[in-house]
Coordinates of C-alpha atoms and ligand atoms in Angstrom, one line a residue:
X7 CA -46.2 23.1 24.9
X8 CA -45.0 21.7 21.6
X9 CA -46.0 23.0 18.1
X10 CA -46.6 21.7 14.9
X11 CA -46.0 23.6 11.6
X12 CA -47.8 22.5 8.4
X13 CA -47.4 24.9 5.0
X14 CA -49.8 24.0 2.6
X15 CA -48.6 25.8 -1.3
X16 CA -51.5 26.2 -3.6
X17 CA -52.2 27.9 -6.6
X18 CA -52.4 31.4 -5.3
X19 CA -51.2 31.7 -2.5
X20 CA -49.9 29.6 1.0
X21 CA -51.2 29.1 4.1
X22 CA -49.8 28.4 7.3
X23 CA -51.1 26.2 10.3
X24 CA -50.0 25.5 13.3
X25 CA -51.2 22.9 15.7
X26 CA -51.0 21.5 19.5
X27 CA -50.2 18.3 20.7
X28 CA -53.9 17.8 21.0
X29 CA -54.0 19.0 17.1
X30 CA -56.1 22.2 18.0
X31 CA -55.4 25.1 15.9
X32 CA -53.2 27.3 17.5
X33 CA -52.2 30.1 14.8
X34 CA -52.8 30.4 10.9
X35 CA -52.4 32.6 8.4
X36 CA -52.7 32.7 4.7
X37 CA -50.2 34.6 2.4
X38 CA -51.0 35.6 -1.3
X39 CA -48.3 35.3 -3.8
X40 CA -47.2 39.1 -4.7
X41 CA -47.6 37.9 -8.3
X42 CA -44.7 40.2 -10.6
X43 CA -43.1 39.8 -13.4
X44 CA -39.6 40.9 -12.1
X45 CA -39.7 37.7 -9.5
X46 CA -39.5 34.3 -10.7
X47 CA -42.3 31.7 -9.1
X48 CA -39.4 30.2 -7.4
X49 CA -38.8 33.4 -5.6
X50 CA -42.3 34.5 -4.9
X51 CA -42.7 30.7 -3.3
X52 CA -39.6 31.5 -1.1
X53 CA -41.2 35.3 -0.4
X54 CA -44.1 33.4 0.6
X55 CA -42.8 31.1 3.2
X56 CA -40.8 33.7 4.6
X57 CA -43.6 35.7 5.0
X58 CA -45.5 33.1 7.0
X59 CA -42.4 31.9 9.5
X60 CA -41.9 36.0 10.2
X61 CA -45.5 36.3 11.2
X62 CA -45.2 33.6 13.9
X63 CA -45.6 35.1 17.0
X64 CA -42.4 34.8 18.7
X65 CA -43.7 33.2 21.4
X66 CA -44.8 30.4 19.3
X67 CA -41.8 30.2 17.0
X68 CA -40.1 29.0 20.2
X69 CA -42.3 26.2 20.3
X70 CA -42.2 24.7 16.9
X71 CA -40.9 21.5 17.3
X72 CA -41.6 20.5 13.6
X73 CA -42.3 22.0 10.2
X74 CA -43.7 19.7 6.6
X75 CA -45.1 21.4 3.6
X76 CA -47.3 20.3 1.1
X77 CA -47.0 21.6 -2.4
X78 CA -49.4 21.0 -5.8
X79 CA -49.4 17.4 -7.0
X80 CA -46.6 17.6 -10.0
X81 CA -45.3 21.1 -9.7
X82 CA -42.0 20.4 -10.8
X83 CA -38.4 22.7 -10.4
X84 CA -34.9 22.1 -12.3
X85 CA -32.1 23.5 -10.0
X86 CA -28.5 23.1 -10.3
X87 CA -26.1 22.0 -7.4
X88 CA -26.9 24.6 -5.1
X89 CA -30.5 24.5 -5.7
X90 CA -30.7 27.6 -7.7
X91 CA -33.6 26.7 -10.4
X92 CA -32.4 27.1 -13.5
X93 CA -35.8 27.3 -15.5
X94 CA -39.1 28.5 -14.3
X95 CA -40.9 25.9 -12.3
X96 CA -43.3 23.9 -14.3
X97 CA -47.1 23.9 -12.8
X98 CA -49.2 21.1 -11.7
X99 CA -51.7 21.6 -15.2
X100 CA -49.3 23.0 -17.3
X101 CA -49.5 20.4 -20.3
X102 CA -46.6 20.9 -22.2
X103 CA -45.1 17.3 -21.5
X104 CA -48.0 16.3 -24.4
X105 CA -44.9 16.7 -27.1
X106 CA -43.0 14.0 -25.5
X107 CA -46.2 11.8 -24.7
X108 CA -45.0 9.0 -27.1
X109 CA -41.3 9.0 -25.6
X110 CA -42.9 8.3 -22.8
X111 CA -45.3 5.3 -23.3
X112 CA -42.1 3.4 -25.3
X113 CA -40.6 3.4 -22.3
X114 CA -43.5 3.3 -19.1
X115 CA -45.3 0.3 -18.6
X116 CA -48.9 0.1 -20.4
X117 CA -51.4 2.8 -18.7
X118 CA -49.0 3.9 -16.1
X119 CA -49.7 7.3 -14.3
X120 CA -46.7 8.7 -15.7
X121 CA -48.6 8.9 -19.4
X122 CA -49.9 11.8 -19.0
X123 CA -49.0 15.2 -20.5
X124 CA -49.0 16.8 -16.9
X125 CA -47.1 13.9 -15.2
X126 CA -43.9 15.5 -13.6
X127 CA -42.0 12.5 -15.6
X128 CA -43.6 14.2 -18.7
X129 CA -42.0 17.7 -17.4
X130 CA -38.5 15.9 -17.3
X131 CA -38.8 14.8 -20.5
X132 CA -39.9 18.2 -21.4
X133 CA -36.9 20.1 -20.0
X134 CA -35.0 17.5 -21.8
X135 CA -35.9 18.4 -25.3
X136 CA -34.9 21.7 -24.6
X137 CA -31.6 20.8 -23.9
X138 CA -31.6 22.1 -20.2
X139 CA -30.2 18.9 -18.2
X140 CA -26.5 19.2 -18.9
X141 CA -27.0 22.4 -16.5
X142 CA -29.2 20.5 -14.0
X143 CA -28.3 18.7 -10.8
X144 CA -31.9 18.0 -9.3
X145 CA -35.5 17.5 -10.3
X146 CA -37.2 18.5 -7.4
X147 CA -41.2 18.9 -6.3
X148 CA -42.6 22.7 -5.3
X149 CA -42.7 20.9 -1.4
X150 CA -39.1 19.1 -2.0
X151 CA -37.2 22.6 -2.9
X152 CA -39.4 24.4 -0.3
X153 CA -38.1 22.0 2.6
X154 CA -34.5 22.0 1.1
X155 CA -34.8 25.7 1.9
X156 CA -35.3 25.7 5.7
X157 CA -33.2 22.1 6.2
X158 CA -30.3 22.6 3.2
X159 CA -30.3 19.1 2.1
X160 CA -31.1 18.4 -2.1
X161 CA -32.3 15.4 -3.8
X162 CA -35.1 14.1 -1.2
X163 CA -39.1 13.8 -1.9
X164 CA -42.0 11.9 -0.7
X165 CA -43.4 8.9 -2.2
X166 CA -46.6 10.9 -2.8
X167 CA -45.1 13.7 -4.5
X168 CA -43.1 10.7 -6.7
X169 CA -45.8 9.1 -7.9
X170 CA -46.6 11.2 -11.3
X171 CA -42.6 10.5 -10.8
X172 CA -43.2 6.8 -11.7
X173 CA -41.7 5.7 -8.5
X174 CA -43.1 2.6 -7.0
X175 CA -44.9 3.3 -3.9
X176 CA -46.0 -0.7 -3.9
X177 CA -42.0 -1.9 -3.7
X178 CA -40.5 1.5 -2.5
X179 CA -37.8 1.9 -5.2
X180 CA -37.5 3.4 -8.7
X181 CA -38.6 1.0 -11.0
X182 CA -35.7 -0.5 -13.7
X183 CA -37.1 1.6 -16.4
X184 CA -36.6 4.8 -15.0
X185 CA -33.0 3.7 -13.7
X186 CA -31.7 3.2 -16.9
X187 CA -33.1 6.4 -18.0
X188 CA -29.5 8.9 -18.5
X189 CA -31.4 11.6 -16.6
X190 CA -32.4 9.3 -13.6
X191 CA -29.0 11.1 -11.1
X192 CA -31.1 13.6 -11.2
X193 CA -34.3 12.6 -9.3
X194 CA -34.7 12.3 -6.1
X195 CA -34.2 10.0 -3.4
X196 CA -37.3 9.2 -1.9
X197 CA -38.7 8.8 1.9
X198 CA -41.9 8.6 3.6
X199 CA -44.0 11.4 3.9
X200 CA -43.6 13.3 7.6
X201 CA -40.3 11.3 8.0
X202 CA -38.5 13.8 10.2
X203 CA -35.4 14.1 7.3
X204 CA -33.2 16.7 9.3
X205 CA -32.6 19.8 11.9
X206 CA -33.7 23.6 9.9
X207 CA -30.2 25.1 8.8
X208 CA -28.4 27.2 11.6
X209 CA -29.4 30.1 9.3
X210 CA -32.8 29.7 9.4
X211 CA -33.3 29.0 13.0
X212 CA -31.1 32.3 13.4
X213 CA -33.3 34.3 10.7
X214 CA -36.7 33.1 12.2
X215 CA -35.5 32.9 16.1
X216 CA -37.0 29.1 15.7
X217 CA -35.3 26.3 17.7
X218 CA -32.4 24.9 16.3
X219 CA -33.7 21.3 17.3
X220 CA -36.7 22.3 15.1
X221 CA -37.3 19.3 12.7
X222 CA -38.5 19.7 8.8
X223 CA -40.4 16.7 7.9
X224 CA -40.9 15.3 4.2
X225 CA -44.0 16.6 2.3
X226 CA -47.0 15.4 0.9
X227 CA -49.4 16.4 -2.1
X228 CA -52.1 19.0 -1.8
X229 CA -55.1 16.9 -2.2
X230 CA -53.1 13.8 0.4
X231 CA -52.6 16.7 3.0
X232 CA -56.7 17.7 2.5
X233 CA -57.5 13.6 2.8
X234 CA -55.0 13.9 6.4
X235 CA -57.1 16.7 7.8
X236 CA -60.6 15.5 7.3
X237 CA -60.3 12.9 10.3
X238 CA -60.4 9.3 8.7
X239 CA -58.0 7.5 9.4
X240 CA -59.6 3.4 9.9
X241 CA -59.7 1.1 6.5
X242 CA -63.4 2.3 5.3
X243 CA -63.2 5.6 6.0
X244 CA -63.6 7.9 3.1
X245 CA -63.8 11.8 2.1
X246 CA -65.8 12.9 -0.5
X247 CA -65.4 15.9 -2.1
X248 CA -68.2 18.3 -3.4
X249 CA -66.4 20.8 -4.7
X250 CA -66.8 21.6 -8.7
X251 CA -66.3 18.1 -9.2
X252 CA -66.7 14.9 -7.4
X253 CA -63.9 13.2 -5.7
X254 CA -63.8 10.2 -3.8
X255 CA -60.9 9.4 -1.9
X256 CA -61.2 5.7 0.0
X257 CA -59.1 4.5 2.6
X258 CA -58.3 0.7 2.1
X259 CA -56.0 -2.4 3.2
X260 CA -55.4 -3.6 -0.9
X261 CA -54.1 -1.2 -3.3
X262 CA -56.6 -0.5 -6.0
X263 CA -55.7 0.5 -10.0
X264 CA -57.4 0.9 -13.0
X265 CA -56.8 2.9 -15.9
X266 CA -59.6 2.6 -17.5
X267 CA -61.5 4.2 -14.7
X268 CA -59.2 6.7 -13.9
X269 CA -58.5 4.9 -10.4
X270 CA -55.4 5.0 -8.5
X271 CA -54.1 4.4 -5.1
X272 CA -51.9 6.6 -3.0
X273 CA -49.7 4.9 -0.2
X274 CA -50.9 5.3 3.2
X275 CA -48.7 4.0 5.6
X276 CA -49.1 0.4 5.5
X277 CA -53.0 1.1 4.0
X278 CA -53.9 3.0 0.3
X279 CA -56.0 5.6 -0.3
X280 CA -58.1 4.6 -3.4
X281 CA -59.8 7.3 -5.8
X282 CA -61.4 8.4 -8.3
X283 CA -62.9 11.6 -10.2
X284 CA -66.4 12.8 -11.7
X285 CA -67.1 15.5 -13.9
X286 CA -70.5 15.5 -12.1
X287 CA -70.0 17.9 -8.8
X288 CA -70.6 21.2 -8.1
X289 CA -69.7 22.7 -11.0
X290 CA -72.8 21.6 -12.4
X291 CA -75.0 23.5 -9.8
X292 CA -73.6 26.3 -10.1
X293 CA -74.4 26.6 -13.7
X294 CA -78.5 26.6 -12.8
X295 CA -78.3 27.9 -9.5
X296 CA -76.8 30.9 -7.1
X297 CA -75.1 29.7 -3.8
X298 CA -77.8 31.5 -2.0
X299 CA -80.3 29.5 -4.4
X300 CA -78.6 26.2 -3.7
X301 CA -78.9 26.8 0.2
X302 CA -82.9 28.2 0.3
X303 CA -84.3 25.4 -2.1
X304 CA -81.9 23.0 -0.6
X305 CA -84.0 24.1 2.5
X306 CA -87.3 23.3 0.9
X307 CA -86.6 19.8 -0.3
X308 CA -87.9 16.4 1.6
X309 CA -84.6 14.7 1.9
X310 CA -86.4 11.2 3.3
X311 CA -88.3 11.1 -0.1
X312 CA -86.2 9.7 -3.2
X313 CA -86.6 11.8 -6.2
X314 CA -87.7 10.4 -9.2
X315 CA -85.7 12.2 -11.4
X316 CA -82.8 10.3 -12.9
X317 CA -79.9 12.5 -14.3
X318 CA -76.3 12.0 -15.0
X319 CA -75.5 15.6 -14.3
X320 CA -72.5 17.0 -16.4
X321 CA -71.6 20.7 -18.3
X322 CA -70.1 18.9 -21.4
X323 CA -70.1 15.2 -22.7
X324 CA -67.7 12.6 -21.2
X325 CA -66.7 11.1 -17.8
X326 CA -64.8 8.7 -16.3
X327 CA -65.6 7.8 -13.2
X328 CA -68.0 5.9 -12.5
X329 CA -69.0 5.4 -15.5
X330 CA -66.2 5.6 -18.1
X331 CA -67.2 6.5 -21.4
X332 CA -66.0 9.8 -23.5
X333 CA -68.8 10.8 -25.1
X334 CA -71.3 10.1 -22.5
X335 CA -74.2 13.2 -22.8
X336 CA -75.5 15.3 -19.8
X337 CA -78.4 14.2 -18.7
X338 CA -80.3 16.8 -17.2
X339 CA -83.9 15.6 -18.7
X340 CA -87.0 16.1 -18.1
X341 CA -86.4 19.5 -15.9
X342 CA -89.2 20.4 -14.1
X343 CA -90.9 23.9 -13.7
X344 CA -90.4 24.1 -10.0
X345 CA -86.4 24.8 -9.2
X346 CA -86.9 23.3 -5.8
X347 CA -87.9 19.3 -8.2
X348 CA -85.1 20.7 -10.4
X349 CA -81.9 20.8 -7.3
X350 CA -83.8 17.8 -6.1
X351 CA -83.1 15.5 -8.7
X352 CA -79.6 17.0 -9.5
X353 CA -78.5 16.3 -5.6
X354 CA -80.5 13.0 -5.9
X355 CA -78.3 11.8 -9.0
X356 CA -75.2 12.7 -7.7
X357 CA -75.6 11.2 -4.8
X358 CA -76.3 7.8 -7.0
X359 CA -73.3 8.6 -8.5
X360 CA -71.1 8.4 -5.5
X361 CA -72.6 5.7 -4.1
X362 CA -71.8 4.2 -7.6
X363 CA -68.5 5.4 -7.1
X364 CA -67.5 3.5 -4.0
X365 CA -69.5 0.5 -4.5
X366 CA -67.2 0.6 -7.9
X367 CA -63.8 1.0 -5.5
X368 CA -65.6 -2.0 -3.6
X369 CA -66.0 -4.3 -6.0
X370 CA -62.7 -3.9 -7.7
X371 CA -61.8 -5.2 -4.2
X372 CA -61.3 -1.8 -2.0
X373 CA -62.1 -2.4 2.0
X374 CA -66.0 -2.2 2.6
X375 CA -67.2 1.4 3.3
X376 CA -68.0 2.1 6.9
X377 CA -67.8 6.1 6.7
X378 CA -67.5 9.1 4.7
X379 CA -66.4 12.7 5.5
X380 CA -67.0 15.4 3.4
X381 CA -65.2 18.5 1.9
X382 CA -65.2 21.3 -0.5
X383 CA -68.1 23.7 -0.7
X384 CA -71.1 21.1 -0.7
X385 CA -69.9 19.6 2.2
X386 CA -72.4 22.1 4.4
X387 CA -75.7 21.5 2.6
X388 CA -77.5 19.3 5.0
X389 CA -80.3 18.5 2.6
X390 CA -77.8 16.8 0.3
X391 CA -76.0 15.4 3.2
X392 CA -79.2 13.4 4.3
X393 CA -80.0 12.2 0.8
X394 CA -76.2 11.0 0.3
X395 CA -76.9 8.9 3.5
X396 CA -79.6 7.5 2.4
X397 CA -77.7 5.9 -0.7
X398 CA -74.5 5.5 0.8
X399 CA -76.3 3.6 3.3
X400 CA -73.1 4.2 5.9
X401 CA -72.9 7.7 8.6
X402 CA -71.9 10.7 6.7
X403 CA -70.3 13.6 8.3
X404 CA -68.5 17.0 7.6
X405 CA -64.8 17.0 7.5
X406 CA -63.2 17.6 11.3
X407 CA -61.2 19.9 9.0
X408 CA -61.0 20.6 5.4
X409 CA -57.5 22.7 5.2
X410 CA -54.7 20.5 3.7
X411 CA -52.2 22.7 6.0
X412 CA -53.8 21.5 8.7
X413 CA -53.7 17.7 7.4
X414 CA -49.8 18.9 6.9
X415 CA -49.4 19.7 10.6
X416 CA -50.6 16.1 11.4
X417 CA -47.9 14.7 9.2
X418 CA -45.2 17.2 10.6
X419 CA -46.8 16.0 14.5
X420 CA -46.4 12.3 12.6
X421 CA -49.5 11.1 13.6
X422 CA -51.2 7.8 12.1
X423 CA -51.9 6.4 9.6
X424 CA -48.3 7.7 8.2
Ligands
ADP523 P1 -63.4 23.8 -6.0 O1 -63.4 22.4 -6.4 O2 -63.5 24.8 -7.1 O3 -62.3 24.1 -5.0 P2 -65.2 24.4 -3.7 O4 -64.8 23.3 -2.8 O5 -64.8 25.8 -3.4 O6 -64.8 24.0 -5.2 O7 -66.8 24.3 -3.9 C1 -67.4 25.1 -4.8 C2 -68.7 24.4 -5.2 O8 -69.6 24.3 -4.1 C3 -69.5 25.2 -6.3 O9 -69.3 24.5 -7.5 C4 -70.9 25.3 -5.7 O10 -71.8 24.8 -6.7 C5 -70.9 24.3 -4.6 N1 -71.8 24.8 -3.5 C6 -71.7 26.0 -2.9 N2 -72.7 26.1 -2.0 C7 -73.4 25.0 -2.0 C8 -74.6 24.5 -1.4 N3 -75.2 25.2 -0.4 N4 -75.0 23.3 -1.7 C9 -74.4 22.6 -2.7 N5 -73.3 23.0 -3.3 C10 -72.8 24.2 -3.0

């Protein structure tokens, strides 16, 4: 029997799965980071994976015929030639880059992703003003230095990881204004993710009694690795997430961007995965409701009957997506007495809201919507799950899986549409 491997790295902790050739879950395990102040992140990251591969049954280690990871979207490390990091690694949200936001925008084309005060280009530039890439040999991703440490090789990423880069995932190559750039030796070179990049280091296969013919695949992004797992794969198909906010992710033949709504594409294969983000979402329930409220009035609601209610639901003024306008107010008006009226018309309106959503990615020419699997904590309320049908007007199901180390295990198997 052959094994699969995927690592998924998140904010707290990471979390192992390992999968068949049939991609049934064979093993996982999660591992908290033993957060100290003697270790560096680096090392507790390192700690962490160790910790995983060492609690592989043996007689699965054997097995593993491939390992990716997945790390946070724009978690960023600065090593020097061995791949020692010479700084603390820089977190996803960490907005520091904001002091070099102009340097920036002289250089990146108008709107590009990279203009942002979290973009891993921004962190670059940050490391830069304080004077630290003389010292420097590699800017890496969390899932680029966490591969190099089970296959040895420096210098190689993903195309998703390199987006927030500013790397081109339309003509796969840096673009001219980030090659002229005096720091650009230092970034990566860039491959698919899942491409099967190289053999784990004799050490490791002797340290972990894994297979010396074990492969370690290229990464992917957090939120890419969830999208993997769900089970779309087809142009149409779509995950929407319900957790604190709402997230639609849409999986489509032409590439879709637009600042202005906060949309972007992904690369896919030969297909994009198109999204964008709401401040409506979960978030928003949980400030009127329990979780055990949300499921026993959830319970009590006619899901076949539209509620008249009409409410943009949102905890503070603004959203993007989709409808993009800063200061738009909450609109959680008029609130009825009864709390079961109340979760009605919040459900109802956010499910106008994502149908909103993708007929928005439709008509700025995404493929037509034939599907949608859902994640993140909403994803089991059936009420709402009727009442979304009903507007999105296509079937709407759970996600086959909602653990972004398990979507990593289908890279690392290399399954479609990678
Ligand atoms: P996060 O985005 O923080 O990872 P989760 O995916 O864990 O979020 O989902 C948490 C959200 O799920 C909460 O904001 C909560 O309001 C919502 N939630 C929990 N239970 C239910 C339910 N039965 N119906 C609708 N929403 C729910």
């Amino acid at each position: 029997m052959s094994l699969y491997l995927g690592i998924d790295f998140g904010t707290s902790g990471a979390r192992a799965i390992i999968i068949d050739e049939a991609e049934i879950i064979q093993w996982q395990k999660n591992e908290l980071f033993l957060l100290t102040k003697v270790k560096s992140l680096a090392q507790m990251w390192q700690d962490a994976l160790f910790a995983l591969l060492v609690a592989i049954p043996l007689e699965m280690r054997k097995k593993i015929q491939a390992i990716a990871i997945n790390g946070t979207s724009a978690t960023v490390i600065l090593c020097d030639k061995f791949g020692h990091p010479i700084d603390e690694p820089i977190l996803y949200n960490d907005a520091r880059g904001k002091v070099v936001k102009d340097e920036i925008k002289s250089i990146a084309p108008f709107n590009h992703t990279v203009i942002s005060a979290t973009s891993s280009l921004s962190k670059l530039f940050w490391w830069q003003k304080q004077n630290l890439l003389s010292q420097a040999s590699y800017f890496l991703h969390q899932a680029d230095w966490l591969a190099f440490l089970l296959h040895g090789k420096l210098g190689i990423s993903d195309y998703h990881n390199a987006l927030k880069l500013g790397y081109d995932v339309e003509t796969l190559s840096y673009p001219d204004w980030l090659k002229e750039l005096s720091c650009f030796s230092l970034l990566p070179e860039i491959f698919s993710p899942g491409y099967p990049l190289d053999t784990i280091t004799h050490n490791i296969a002797h340290q972990f009694s894994l297979p010396s013919s074990c492969v370690v695949c290229t990464g992917t992004t957090d939120s890419i690795a969830a999208f993997l797992a769900s089970g779309a794969k087809y142009p149409g198909e779509a995950v929407t997430s319900l957790g604190s906010t709402l997230v639609l992710k849409l999986l489509s033949q032409t590439r879709i961007e637009n600042a202005k709504f906060g949309i972007y594409s992904h690369r896919l294969g030969n297909l994009w995965l198109t999204g964008g983000a709401s401040n409506t979402g979960g978030a928003v329930l949980q400030h009127f409701f329990t979780n055990t409220e949300l499921e026993t009035h959830s319970q009590k609601i006619d899901a076949t009957q539209e509620s008249p209610l009409e409410y943009y639901p949102l905890l503070s003024l603004g959203d993007r997506f989709p409808i993009n306008d800063p200061s738009l107010p909450p609109k959680l008006e008029p609130r009825p007495k009864n709390p079961v009226e109340f979760l009605h018309g919040l459900l109802e309106s956010m499910a106008r809201l994502e149908a909103l959503g993708y007929q928005k990615l439709q008509e700025l020419g995404a493929t037509h919507l034939t599907k949608v699997y859902t994640a993140g904590g909403g994803a089991k309320n059936k009420t709402w799950c009727k009442i979304r049908q009903r507007h999105l007007q296509v079937p709407v199901f759970s996600s086959l899986q909602t653990e972004a180390a398990y979507g990593t295990a289908i890279l690392a198997k290399g399954s479609d549409p990678i």
